[in-house]
Coordinates of C-alpha atoms and ligand atoms in Angstrom, one line a residue:
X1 CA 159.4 36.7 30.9
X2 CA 160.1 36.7 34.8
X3 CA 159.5 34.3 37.8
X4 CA 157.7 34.5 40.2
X5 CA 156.3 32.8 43.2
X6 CA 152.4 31.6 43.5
X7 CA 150.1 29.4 45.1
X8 CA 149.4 26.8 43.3
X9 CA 146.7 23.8 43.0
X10 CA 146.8 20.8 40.3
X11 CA 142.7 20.7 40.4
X12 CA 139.2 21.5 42.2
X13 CA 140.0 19.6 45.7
X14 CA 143.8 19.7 45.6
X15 CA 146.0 21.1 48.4
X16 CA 148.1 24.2 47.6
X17 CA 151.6 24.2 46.8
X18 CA 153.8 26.7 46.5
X19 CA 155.5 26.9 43.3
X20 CA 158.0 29.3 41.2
X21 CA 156.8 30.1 37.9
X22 CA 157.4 32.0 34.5
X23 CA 155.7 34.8 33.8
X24 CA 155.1 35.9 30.1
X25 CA 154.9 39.7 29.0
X26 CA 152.1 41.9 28.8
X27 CA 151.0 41.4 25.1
X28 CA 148.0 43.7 23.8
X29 CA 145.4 45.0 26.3
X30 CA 147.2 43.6 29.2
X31 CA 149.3 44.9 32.5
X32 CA 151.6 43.2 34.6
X33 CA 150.6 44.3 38.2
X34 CA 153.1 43.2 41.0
X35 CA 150.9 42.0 43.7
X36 CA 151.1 43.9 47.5
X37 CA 147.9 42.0 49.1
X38 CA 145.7 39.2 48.1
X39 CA 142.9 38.1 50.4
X40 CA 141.6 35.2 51.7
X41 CA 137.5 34.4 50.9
X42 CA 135.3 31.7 51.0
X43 CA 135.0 31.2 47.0
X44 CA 138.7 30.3 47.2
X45 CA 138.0 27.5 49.7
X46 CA 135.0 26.2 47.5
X47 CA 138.0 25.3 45.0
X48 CA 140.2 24.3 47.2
X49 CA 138.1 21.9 48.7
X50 CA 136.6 20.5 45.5
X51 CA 132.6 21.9 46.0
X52 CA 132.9 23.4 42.5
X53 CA 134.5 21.7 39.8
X54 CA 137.8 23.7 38.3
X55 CA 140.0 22.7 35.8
X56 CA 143.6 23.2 36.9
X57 CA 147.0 23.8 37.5
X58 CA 145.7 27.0 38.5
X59 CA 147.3 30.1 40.5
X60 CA 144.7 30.8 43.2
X61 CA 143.2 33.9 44.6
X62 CA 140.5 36.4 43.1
X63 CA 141.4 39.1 46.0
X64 CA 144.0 41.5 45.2
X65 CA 145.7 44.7 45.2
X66 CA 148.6 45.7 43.2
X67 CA 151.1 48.2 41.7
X68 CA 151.3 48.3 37.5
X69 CA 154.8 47.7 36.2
X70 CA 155.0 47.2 32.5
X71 CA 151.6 48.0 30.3
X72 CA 151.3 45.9 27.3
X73 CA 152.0 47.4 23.4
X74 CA 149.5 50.3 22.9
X75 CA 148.6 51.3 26.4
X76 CA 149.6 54.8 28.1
X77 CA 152.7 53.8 30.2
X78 CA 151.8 56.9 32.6
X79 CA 149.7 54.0 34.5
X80 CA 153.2 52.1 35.7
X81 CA 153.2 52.7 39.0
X82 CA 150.1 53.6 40.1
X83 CA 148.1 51.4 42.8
X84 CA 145.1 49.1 41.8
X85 CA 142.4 47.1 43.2
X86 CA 142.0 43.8 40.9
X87 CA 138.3 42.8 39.6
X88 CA 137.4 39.0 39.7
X89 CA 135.2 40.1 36.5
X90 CA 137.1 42.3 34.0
X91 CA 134.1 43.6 32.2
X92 CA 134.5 42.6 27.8
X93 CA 132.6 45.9 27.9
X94 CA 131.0 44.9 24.3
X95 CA 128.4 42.2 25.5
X96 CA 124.3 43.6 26.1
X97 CA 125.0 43.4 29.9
X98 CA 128.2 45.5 29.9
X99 CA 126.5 48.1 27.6
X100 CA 123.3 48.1 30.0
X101 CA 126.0 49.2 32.7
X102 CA 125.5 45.3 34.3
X103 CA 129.0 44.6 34.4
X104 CA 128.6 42.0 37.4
X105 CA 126.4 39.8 34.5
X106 CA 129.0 39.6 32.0
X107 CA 129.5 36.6 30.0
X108 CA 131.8 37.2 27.8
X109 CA 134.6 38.2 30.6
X110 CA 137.7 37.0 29.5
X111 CA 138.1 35.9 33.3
X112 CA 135.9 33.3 33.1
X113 CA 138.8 31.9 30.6
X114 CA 141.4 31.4 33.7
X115 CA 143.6 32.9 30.9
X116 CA 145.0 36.0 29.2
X117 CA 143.0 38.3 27.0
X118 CA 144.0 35.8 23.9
X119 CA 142.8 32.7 25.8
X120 CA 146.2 31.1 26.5
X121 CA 147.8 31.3 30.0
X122 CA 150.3 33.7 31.1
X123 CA 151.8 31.5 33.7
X124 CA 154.0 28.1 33.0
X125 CA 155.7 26.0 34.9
X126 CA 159.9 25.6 34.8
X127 CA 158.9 22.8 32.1
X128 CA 156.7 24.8 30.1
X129 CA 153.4 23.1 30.9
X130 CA 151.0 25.9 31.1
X131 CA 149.0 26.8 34.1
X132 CA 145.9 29.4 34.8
X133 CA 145.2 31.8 36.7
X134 CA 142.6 32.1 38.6
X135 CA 139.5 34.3 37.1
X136 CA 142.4 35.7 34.8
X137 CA 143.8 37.4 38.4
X138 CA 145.1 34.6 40.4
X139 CA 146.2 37.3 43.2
X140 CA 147.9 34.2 45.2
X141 CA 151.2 35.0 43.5
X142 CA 154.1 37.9 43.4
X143 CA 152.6 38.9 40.1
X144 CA 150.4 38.7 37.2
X145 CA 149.6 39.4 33.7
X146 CA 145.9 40.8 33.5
X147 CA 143.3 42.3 31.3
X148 CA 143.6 46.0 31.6
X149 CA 139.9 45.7 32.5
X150 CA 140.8 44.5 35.6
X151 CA 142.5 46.8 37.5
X152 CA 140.8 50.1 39.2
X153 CA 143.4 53.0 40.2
X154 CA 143.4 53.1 43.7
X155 CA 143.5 57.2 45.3
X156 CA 146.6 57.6 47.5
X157 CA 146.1 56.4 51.3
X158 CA 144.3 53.2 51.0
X159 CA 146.4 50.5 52.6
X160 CA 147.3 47.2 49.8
X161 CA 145.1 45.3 52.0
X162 CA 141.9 47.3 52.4
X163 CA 142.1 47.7 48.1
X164 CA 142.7 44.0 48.0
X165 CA 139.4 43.9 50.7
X166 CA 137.8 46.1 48.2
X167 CA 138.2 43.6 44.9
X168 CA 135.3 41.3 46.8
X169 CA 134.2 41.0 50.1
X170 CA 133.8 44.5 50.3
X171 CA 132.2 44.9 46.9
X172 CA 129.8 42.0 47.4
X173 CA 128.6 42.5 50.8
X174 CA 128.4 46.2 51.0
X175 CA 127.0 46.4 47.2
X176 CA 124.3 43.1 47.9
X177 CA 122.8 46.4 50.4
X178 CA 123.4 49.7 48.2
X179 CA 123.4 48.1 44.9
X180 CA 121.1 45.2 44.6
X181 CA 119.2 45.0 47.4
X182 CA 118.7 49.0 47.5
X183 CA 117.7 49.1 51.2
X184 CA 116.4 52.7 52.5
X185 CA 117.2 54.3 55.2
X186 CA 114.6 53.4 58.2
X187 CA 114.6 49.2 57.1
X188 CA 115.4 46.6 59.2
X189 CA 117.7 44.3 58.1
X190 CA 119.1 40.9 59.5
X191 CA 122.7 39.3 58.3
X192 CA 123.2 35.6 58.6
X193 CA 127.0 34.3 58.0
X194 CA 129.8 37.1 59.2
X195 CA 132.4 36.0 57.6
X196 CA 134.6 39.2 54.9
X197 CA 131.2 39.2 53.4
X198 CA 128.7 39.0 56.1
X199 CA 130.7 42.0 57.9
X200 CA 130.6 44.2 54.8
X201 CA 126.7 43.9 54.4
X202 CA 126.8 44.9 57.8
X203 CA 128.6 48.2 56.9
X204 CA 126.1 48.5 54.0
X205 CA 123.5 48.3 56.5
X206 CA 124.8 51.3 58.2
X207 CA 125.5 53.0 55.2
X208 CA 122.1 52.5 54.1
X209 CA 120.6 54.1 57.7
X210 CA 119.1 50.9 58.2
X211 CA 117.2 51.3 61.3
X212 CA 117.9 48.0 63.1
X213 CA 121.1 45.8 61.6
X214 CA 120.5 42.2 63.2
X215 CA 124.1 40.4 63.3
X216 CA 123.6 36.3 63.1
X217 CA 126.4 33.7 63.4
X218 CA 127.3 31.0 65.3
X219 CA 130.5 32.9 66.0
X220 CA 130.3 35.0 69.4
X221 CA 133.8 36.3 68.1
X222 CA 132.2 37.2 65.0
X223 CA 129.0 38.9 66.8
X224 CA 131.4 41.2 68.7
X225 CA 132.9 42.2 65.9
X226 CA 129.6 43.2 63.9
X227 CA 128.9 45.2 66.9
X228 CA 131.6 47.6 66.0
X229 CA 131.0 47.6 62.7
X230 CA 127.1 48.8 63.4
X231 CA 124.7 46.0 64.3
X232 CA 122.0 46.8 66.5
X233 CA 121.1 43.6 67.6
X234 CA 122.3 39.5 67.5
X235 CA 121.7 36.4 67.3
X236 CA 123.3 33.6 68.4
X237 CA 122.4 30.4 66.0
X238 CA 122.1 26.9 67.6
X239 CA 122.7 25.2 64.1
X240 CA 121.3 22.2 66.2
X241 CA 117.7 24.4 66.1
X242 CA 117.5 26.6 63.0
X243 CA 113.7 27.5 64.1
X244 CA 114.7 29.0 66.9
X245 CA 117.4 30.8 65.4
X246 CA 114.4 32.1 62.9
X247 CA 112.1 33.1 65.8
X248 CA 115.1 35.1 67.6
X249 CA 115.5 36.8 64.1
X250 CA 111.4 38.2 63.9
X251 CA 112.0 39.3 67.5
X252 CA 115.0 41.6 67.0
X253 CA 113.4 43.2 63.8
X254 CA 110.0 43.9 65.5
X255 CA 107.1 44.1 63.1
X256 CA 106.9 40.3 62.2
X257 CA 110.4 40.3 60.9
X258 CA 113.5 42.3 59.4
X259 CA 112.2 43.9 55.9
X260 CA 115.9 42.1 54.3
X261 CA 117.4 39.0 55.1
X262 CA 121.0 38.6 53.9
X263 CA 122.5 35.2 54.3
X264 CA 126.1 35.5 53.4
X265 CA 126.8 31.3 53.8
X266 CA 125.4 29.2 50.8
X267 CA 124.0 26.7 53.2
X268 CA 120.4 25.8 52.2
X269 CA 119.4 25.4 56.0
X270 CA 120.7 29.1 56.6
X271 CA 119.2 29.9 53.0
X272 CA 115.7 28.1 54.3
X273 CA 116.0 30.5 57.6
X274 CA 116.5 33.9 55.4
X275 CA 113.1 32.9 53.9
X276 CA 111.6 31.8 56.8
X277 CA 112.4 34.8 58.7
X278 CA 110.7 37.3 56.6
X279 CA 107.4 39.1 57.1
X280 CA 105.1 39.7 54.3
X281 CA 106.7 42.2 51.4
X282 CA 110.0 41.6 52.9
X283 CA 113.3 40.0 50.8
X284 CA 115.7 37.5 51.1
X285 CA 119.5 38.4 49.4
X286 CA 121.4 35.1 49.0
X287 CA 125.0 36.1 48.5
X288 CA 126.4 32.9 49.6
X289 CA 127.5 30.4 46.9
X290 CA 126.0 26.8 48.1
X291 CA 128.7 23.7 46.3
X292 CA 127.2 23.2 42.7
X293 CA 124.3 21.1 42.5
X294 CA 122.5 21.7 46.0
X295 CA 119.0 22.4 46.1
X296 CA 117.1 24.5 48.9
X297 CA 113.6 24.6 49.9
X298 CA 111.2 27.0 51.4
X299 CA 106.9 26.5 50.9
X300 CA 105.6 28.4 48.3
X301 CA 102.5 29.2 49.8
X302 CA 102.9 31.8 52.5
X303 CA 106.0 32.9 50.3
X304 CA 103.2 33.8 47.5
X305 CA 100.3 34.8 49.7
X306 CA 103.2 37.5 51.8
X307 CA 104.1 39.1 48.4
X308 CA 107.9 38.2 49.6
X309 CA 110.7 38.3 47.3
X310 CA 114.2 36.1 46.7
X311 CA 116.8 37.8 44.7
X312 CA 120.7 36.9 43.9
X313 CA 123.3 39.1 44.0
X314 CA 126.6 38.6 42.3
X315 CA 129.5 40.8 42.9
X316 CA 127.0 43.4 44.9
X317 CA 126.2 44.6 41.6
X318 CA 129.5 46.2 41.0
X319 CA 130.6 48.0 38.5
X320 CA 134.2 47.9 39.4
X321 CA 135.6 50.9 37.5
X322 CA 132.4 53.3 39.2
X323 CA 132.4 51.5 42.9
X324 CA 135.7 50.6 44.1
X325 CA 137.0 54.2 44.1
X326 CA 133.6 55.0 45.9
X327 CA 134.0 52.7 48.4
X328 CA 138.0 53.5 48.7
X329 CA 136.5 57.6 49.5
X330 CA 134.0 55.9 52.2
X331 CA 136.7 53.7 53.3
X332 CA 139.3 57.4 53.8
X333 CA 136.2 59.3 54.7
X334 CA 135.9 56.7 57.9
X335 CA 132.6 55.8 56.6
X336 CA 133.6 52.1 55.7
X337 CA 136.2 51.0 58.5
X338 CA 137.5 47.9 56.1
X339 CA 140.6 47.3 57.8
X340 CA 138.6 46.2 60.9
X341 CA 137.6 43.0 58.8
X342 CA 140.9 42.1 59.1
X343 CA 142.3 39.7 61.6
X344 CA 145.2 38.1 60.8
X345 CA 148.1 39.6 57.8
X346 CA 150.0 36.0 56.8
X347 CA 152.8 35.3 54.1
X348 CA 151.7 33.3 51.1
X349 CA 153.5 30.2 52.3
X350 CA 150.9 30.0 55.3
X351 CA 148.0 30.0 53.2
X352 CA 146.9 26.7 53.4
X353 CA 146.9 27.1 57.7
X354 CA 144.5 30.7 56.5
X355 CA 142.5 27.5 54.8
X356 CA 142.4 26.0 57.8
X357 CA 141.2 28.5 59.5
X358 CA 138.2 29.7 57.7
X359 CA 137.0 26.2 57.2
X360 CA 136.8 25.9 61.1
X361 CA 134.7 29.3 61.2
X362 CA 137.0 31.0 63.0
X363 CA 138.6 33.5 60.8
X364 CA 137.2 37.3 59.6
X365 CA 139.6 38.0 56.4
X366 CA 143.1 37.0 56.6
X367 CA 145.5 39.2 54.0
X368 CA 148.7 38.0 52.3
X369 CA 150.7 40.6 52.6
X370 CA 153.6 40.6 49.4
Ligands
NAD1 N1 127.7 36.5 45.5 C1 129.0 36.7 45.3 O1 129.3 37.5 44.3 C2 130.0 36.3 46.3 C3 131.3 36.9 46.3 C4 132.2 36.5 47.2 C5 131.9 35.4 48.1 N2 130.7 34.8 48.0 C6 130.3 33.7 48.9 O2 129.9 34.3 50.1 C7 130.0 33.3 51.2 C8 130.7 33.9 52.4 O3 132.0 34.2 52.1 P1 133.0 34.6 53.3 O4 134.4 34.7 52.7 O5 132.5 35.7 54.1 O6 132.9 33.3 54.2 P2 133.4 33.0 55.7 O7 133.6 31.5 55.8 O8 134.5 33.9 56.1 O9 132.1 33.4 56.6 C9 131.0 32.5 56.8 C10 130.4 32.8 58.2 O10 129.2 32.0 58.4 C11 129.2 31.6 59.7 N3 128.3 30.4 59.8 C12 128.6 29.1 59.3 N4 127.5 28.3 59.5 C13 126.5 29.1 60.1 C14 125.2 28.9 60.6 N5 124.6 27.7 60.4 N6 124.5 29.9 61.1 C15 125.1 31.1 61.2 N7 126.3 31.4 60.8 C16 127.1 30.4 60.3 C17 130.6 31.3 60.0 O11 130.9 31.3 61.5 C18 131.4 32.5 59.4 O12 131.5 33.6 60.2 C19 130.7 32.1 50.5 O13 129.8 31.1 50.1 C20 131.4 32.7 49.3 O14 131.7 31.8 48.3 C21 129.7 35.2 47.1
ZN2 ZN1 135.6 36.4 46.9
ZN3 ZN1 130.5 41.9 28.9

């Protein structure tokens, strides 16, 4: 048992407090990582804000980077002190998905528990009265039990923050390219939404050799920023006028449109425009999460009669243990700058101003730094 220090919320819609909490051992299957960087992303904010219904007290934060200081009973204590990225989805590895190699579909993750690998929480309050942790990770705290699934080893050189970057912005945008989407070199492809996400399909764009990478937000801070990351081309969207925003799109792509759209949002006007904007055979990503229950519409008719295509992608497709050293080697290799994503490093105390600030669009990622 030790304290430590996280950010905590009573339920889905609740403000963040900052708390000192206990701690419990590693028991079976299960590290104790101290936490160096935890990001800030949009899913956080959905909770925090109440658009998707959470069961609490819960430590926040699915972002993180650590170092590995005790390993439970059984495990090879060699891994204490090595550097990790943290996986929102520690893979059971028994269920169909995770023995098809679909990790990002698991079920059966114990993270979906809040909880440790038994199902009980390894957090509690001075009083004793138990409380989660986020996705079985809650990287919004000094440190964590987790599932031994969880954590990647990190190679030596990448920064806390650009592993933390790594764990899912940089996994789900730059993997909703390679991974699900599969674009080739030579496509055009057009991002709506640059937030941690948007910016890192825009890398995957680049890494892909997409042809023309069409940067969309109503950010022009955010704009400038895709333009050093490799877009081509922008648009700047009136939300006041999404068909204008649509027609801009077809125009940058050439060719009656980009052959991808990603929208990296979950706003069904924005979701609407990804479909809108395509030309016949070409595919909308939705990455964004929308609040639970919204709808969105498109019209089936030139969407059948075009052959186009909508997919999902969760997680980029990511097989943690596989892709977050790969992208770490891109990241050394200068082929995936990362740390240009981030634009503010902020103590845990400050997170609910980091709130703030990616509610009023005006953030990229923010990083606690530990
Ligand atoms: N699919 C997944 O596995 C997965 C993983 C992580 C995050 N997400 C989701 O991805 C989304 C993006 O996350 P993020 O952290 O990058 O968010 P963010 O808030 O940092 O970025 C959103 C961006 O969209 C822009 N925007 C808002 N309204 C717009 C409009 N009408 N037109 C154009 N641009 C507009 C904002 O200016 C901002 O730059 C969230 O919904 C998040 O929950 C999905
Ligand atoms: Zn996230
Ligand atoms: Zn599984």
């Amino acid at each position: 048992m030790r304290e430590i220090t996280g950010a905590v919320i009573e339920g889905s819609g609740s403000p963040v407090v900052i708390e000192e909490l206990l701690l419990a051992d590693p028991g079976p299957g299960e590290v104790l990582v101290r936490m160096t960087s935890a990001g800030v992303c949009h899913s956080d904010l959905h909770v925090r804000d109440g658009h998707w219904e959470r069961q609490g007290p819960v430590v926040m934060g699915h972002e993180g980077a650590g170092i590995i200081e005790e390993v439970g009973p059984g495990l090879d204590p060699s891994a204490i002190g090595r550097p990790v990225a943290l996986t929102w989805l520690a893979p059971c590895l028994r269920c169909r998905d995770c023995q098809r190699g679909r990790q990002w579909l698991c079920q059966s993750s114990p993270a979906l528990r809040h909880a440790g690998l038994d199902g009980t929480p390894r957090v509690a309050r001075a009083d004793g009265q138990p409380v989660l942790s986020y996705l079985s990770i809650g990287t919004m705290s000094t440190a964590q039990v987790v599932p031994a699934t969880a954590v990647v080893p990190m190679p030596d050189g990448v920064p806390p923050e650009v592993a933390a970057l790594i764990g899912c912005g940089v996994s789900t945008g730059v993997g909703a390219v390679v991974k699900t989407a599969q674009v080739a070199a030579g496509d055009t492809v057009a991002i709506i939404g640059l937030g941690g996400v948007g910016l890192s399909c825009v890398m995957g764009a680049l890494l892909a050799g997409a042809r023309r990478i069409i940067a969309v937000d109503i950010s022009r801070a955010k704009i400038d920023l895709a333009g050093t990351l490799g877009a081509t081309h922008w648009v700047h969207a009136d939300p006041a006028n999404p068909a204008a925003t649509v027609e801009a799109i077809k125009t940058a792509a050439g060719d009656g449109g980009p052959d991808f759209v990603f929208e990296a949002i979950g706003n069904p006007v924005t979701i609407a425009q990804s479909v809108a904007a395509l030309p016949p055979g070409g595919t909308a990503v939705l990455v964004g999460l929308t609040r639970f229950g919204q709808l969105a519409q498109f019209e089936p008719f030139p969407f059948v009669d075009g052959g186009r295509r909508i997919i999902g992608s969760n997680y980029g497709s990511a097989v943690a243990a596989v892709d977050f050293p790969k992208y770490a080697e891109f990241y050394l290799a200068g082929r995936l700058p990362i740390d240009k994503l981030i634009d503010r490093r902020l103590a845990l105390a400050e997170v609910e101003d980091a709130f703030d600030r990616l509610r009023s669009g005006s953030a990229a990622r923010q990083m606690i730094m530990f």
